[in-house]
Coordinates of C-alpha atoms and ligand atoms in Angstrom, one line a residue:
X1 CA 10.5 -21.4 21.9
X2 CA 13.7 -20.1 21.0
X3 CA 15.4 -18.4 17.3
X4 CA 18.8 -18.2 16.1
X5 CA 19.3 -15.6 13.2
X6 CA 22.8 -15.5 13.4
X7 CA 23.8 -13.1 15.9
X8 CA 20.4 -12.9 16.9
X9 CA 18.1 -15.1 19.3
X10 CA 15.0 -14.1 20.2
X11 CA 12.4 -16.2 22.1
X12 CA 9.3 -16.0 19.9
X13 CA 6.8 -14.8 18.9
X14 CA 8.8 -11.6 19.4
X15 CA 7.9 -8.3 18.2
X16 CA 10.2 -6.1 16.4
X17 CA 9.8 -2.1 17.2
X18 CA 9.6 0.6 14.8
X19 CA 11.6 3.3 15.8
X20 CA 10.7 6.8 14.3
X21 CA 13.2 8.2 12.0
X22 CA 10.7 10.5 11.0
X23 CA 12.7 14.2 10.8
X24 CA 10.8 16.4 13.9
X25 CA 10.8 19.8 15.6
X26 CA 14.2 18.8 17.4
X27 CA 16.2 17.8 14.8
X28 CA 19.1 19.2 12.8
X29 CA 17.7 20.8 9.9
X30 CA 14.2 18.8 9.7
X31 CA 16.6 16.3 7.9
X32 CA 18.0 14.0 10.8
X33 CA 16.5 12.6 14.1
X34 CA 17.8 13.8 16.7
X35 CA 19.6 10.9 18.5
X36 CA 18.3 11.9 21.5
X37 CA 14.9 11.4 20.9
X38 CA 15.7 8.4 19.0
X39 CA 17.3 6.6 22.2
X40 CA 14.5 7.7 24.7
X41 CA 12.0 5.7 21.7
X42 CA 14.0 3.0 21.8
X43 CA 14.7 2.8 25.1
X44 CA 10.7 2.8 25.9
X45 CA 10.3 -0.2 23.3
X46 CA 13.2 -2.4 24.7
X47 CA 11.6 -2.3 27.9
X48 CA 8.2 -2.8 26.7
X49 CA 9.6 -6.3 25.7
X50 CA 10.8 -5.6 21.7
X51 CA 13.6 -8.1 20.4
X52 CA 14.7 -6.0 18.2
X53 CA 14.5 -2.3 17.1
X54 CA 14.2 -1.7 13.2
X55 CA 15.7 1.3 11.9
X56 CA 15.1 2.7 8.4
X57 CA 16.1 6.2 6.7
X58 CA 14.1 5.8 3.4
X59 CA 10.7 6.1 3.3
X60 CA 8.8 3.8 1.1
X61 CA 5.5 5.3 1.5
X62 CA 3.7 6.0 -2.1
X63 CA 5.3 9.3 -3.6
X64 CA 8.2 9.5 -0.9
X65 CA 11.4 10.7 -2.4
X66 CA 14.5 9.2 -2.8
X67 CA 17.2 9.3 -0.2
X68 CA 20.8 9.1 -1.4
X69 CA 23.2 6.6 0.6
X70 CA 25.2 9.2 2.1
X71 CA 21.5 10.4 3.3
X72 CA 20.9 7.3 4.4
X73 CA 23.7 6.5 6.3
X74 CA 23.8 9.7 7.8
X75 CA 20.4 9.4 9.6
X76 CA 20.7 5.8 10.4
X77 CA 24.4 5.5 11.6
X78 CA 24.2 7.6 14.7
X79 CA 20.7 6.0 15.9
X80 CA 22.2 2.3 15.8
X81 CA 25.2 3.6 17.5
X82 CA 23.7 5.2 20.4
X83 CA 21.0 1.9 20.6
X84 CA 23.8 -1.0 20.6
X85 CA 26.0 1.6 23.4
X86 CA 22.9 2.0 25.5
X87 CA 20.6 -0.9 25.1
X88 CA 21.1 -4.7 25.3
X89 CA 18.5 -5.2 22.3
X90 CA 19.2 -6.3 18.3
X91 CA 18.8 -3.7 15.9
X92 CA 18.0 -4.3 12.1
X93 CA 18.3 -1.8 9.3
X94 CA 15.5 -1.1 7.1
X95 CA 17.2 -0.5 3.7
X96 CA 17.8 -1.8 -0.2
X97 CA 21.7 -0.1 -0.2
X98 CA 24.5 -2.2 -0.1
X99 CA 26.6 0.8 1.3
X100 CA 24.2 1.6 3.9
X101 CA 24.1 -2.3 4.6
X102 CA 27.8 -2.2 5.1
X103 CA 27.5 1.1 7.4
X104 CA 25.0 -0.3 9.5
X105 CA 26.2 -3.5 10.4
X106 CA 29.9 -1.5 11.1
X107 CA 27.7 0.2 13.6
X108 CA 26.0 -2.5 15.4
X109 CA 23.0 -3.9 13.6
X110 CA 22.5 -7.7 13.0
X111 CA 19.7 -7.9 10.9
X112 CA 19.1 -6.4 7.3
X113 CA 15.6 -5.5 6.5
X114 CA 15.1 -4.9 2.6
X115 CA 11.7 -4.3 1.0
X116 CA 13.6 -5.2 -2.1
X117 CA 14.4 -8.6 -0.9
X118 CA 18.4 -7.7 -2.2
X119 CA 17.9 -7.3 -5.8
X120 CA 19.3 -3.7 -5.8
X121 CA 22.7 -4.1 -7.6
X122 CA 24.8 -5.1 -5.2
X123 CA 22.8 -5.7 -2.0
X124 CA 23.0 -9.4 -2.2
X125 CA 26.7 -9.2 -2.2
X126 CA 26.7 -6.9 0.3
X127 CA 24.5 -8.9 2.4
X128 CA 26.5 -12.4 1.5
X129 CA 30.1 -10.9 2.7
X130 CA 28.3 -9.3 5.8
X131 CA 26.6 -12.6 6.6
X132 CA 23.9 -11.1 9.1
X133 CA 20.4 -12.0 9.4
X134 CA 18.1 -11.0 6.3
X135 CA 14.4 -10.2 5.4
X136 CA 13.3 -10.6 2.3
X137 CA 10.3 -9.0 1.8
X138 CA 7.8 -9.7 -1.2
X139 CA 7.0 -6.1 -3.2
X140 CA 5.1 -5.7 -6.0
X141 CA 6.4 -2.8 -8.3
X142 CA 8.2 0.1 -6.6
X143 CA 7.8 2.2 -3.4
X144 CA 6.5 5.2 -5.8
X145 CA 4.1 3.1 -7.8
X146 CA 3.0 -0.1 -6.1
X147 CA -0.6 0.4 -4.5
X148 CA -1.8 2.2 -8.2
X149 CA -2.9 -0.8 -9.6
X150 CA -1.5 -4.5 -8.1
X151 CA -2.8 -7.3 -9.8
X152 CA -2.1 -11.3 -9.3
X153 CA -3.8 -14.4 -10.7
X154 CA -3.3 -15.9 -6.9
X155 CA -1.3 -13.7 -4.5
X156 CA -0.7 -16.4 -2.4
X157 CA 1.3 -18.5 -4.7
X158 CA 2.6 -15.2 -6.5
X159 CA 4.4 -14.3 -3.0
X160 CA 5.2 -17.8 -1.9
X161 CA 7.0 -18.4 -5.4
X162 CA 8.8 -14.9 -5.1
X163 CA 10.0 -16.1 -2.0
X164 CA 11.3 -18.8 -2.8
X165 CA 13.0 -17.5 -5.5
X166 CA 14.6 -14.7 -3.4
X167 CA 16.0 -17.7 -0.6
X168 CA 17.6 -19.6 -3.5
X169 CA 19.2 -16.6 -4.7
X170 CA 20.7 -15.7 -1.4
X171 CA 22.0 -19.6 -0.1
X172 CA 23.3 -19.3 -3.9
X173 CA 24.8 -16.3 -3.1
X174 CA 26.3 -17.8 -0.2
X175 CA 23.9 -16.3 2.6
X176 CA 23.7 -18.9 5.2
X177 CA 19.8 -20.4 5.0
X178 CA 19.6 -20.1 8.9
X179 CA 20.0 -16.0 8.6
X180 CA 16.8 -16.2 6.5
X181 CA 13.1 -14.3 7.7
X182 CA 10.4 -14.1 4.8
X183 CA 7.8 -11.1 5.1
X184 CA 4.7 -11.5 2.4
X185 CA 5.6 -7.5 2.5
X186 CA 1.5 -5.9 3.3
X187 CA 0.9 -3.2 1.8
X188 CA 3.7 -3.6 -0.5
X189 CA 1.6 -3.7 -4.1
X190 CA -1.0 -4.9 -2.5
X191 CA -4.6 -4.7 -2.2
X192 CA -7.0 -4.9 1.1
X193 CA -8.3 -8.1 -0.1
X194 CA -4.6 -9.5 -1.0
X195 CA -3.7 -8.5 2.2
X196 CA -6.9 -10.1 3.6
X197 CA -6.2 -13.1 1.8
X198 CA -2.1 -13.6 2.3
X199 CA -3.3 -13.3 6.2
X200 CA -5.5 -16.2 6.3
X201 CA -3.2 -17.9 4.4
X202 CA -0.1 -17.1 5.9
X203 CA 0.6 -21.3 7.0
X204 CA 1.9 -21.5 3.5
X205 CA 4.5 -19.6 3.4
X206 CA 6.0 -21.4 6.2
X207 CA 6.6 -24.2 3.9
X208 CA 9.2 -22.0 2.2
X209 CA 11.5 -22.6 5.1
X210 CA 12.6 -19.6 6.6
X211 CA 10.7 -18.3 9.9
X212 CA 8.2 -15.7 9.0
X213 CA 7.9 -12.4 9.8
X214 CA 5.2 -10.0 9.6
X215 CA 5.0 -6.0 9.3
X216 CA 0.9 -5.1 9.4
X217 CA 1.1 -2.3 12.4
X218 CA -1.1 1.0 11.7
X219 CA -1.5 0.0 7.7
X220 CA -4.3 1.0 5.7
X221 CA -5.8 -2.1 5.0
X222 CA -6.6 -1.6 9.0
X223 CA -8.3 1.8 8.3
X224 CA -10.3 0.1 5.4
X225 CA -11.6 -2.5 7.9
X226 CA -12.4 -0.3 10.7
X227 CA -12.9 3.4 9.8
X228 CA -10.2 4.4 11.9
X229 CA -7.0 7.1 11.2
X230 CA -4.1 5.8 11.2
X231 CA -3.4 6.5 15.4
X232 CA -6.2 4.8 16.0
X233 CA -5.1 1.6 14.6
X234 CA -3.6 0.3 17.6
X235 CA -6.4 -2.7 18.9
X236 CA -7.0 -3.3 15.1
X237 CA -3.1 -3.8 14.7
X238 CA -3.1 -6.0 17.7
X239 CA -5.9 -8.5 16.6
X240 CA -4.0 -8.6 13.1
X241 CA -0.5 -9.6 15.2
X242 CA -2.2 -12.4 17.2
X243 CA -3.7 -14.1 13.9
X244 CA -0.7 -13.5 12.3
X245 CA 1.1 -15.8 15.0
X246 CA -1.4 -18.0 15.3
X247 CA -0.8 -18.9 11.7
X248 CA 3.1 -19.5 12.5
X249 CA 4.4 -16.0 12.4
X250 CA 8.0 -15.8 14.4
X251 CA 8.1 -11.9 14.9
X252 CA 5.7 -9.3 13.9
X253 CA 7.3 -6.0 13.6
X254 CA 5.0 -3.2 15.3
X255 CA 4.4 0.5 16.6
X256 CA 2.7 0.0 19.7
X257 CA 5.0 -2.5 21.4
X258 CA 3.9 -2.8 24.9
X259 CA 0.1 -3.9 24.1
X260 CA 1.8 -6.3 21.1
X261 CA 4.4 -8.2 23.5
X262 CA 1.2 -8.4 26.1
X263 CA -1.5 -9.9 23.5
X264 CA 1.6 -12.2 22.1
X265 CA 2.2 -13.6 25.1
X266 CA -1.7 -14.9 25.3
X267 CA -1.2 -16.2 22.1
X268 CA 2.3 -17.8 22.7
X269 CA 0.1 -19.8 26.0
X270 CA -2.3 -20.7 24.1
X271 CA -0.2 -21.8 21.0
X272 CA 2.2 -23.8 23.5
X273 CA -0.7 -25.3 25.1
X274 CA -2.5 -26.5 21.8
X275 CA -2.5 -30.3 21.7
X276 CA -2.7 -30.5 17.9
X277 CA 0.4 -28.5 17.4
Ligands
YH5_1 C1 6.9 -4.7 6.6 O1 5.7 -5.0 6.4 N1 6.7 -2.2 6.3 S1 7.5 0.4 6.1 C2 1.9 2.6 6.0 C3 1.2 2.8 7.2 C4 1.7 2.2 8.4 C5 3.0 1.6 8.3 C6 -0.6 3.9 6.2 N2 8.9 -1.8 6.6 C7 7.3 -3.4 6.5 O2 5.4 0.3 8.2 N3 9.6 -4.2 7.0 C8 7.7 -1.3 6.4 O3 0.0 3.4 7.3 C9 8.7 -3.2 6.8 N4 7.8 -5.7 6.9 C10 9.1 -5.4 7.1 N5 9.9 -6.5 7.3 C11 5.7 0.6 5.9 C12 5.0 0.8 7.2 C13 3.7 1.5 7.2 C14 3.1 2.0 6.0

């Protein structure tokens, strides 16, 4: 079972790695990862089996505060660099800015990952002349605010609809339908239940069009189901990736990559096996 998202193709279902950006003890300033540390990360997920390695400089955690775009570039430029010289392995950019769209892909990446789905100003332009792949993720609100109080009449046909909506914009735009992933965004104004329920649901959106990605690794709906912290996540993130699949997912994007590729490739057996299918 094999992808094409421009550049990219991935035989699926593929998991994407979440490389830590997160400023540490080694870096410059407790501002900037150290690249260093970044590569050995990487380095570890690529031959754990990731597809791709997502890189982001802005948190979008509740209360997390703004990066500029010079910020932003500066963390993330550096890390993509030293990834695409070292590793054979696609690397996305987790960001809304059109400049640090523009900065990224000059650097390497081949997939755009925005939690705003492009409507900053100018990130669907940006992403239309740089004709890469793009996620669109459903949000609900804004980084700062979203999980104070979402609310839907049905979240399913809330983030199907939104969806759509976003993947007209972009082959409007001139975005090329095959660079297209949809994310129903989890955690992203969202309760446990609506989480829950876009989960067992998640065949719907595949009517949309666009292969599906999911991002559900370590979040908190996890800790509300089993009790646990947020490193202890890792078998509950697991069982969430192989029902995510099993309900058409393409790539789920994950922390723990090593047990994610293993407990995917059950599911891909079982999947490619399934008479009904
Ligand atoms: C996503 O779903 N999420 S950043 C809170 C956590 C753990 C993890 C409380 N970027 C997604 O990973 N990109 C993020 O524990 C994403 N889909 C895509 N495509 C949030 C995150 C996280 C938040």
């Amino acid at each position: 079972m094999s992808l094409r998202l421009g550049a990219i193709t991935l035989e699926y279902p593929a998991v994407m790695g979440i490389l830590n950006t997160t400023p540490d003890s080694f870096s410059d300033g407790g501002l900037f990862m150290a690249p260093g540390v970044a590569i050995m990360h990487a380095e570890q997920m690529a031959a754990a089996g990731a597809a791709i390695i997502d890189v982001g400089g802005e948190s979008t955690r509740p209360g997390a505060k703004d990066v500029s775009e010079q910020e932003e570039i500066d963390r993330v430029v550096p890390v993509i660099e030293v990834i695409r010289s070292a590793l054979d392995i696609a690397v996305s950019v987790d960001t809304s800015k059109p400049g640090v769209m523009r900065a990224a892909v000059a650097a390497g990446a081949t997939m755009i990952n925005d939690v705003r789905a492009l409507r900053a100003e100018g990130a669907l332009e940006a992403a239309a002349e740089l004709q890469q792949a793009v996620c669109l993720i459903h949000m609900q609100g804004q980084p700062r605010t979203m999980q104070q109080d979402p609310q839907y009449d049905d979240v399913v046909a809330d983030v199907i609809q939104f969806l759509h909506e976003r993947v007209s914009e972009c082959t409007q735009a001139g975005i090329a339908e095959e660079l297209l992933v949809i994310d129903p965004g989890f955690g992203f104004g969202k309760t446990p239940e609506d989480n829950i329920e876009l989960l067992a649901n998640l065949r719907q959106l595949l009517e949309i069009g666009p292969p599906l990605l999911i991002g559900i690794s370590r979040k908190s709906t996890l800790g509300m189901l089993t009790g646990r912290e947020v490193d202890e996540r890792r078998p509950a993130s697991v069982a969430a990736a192989v029902l995510a699949v099993d309900r058409g997912a393409s790539i789920v994007r994950a922390h723990d990559v090593a047990e994610t590729v293993d407990a995917l490739r059950v599911a891909r057996a079982v999947i490619e096996s399934d008479k009904r299918r």
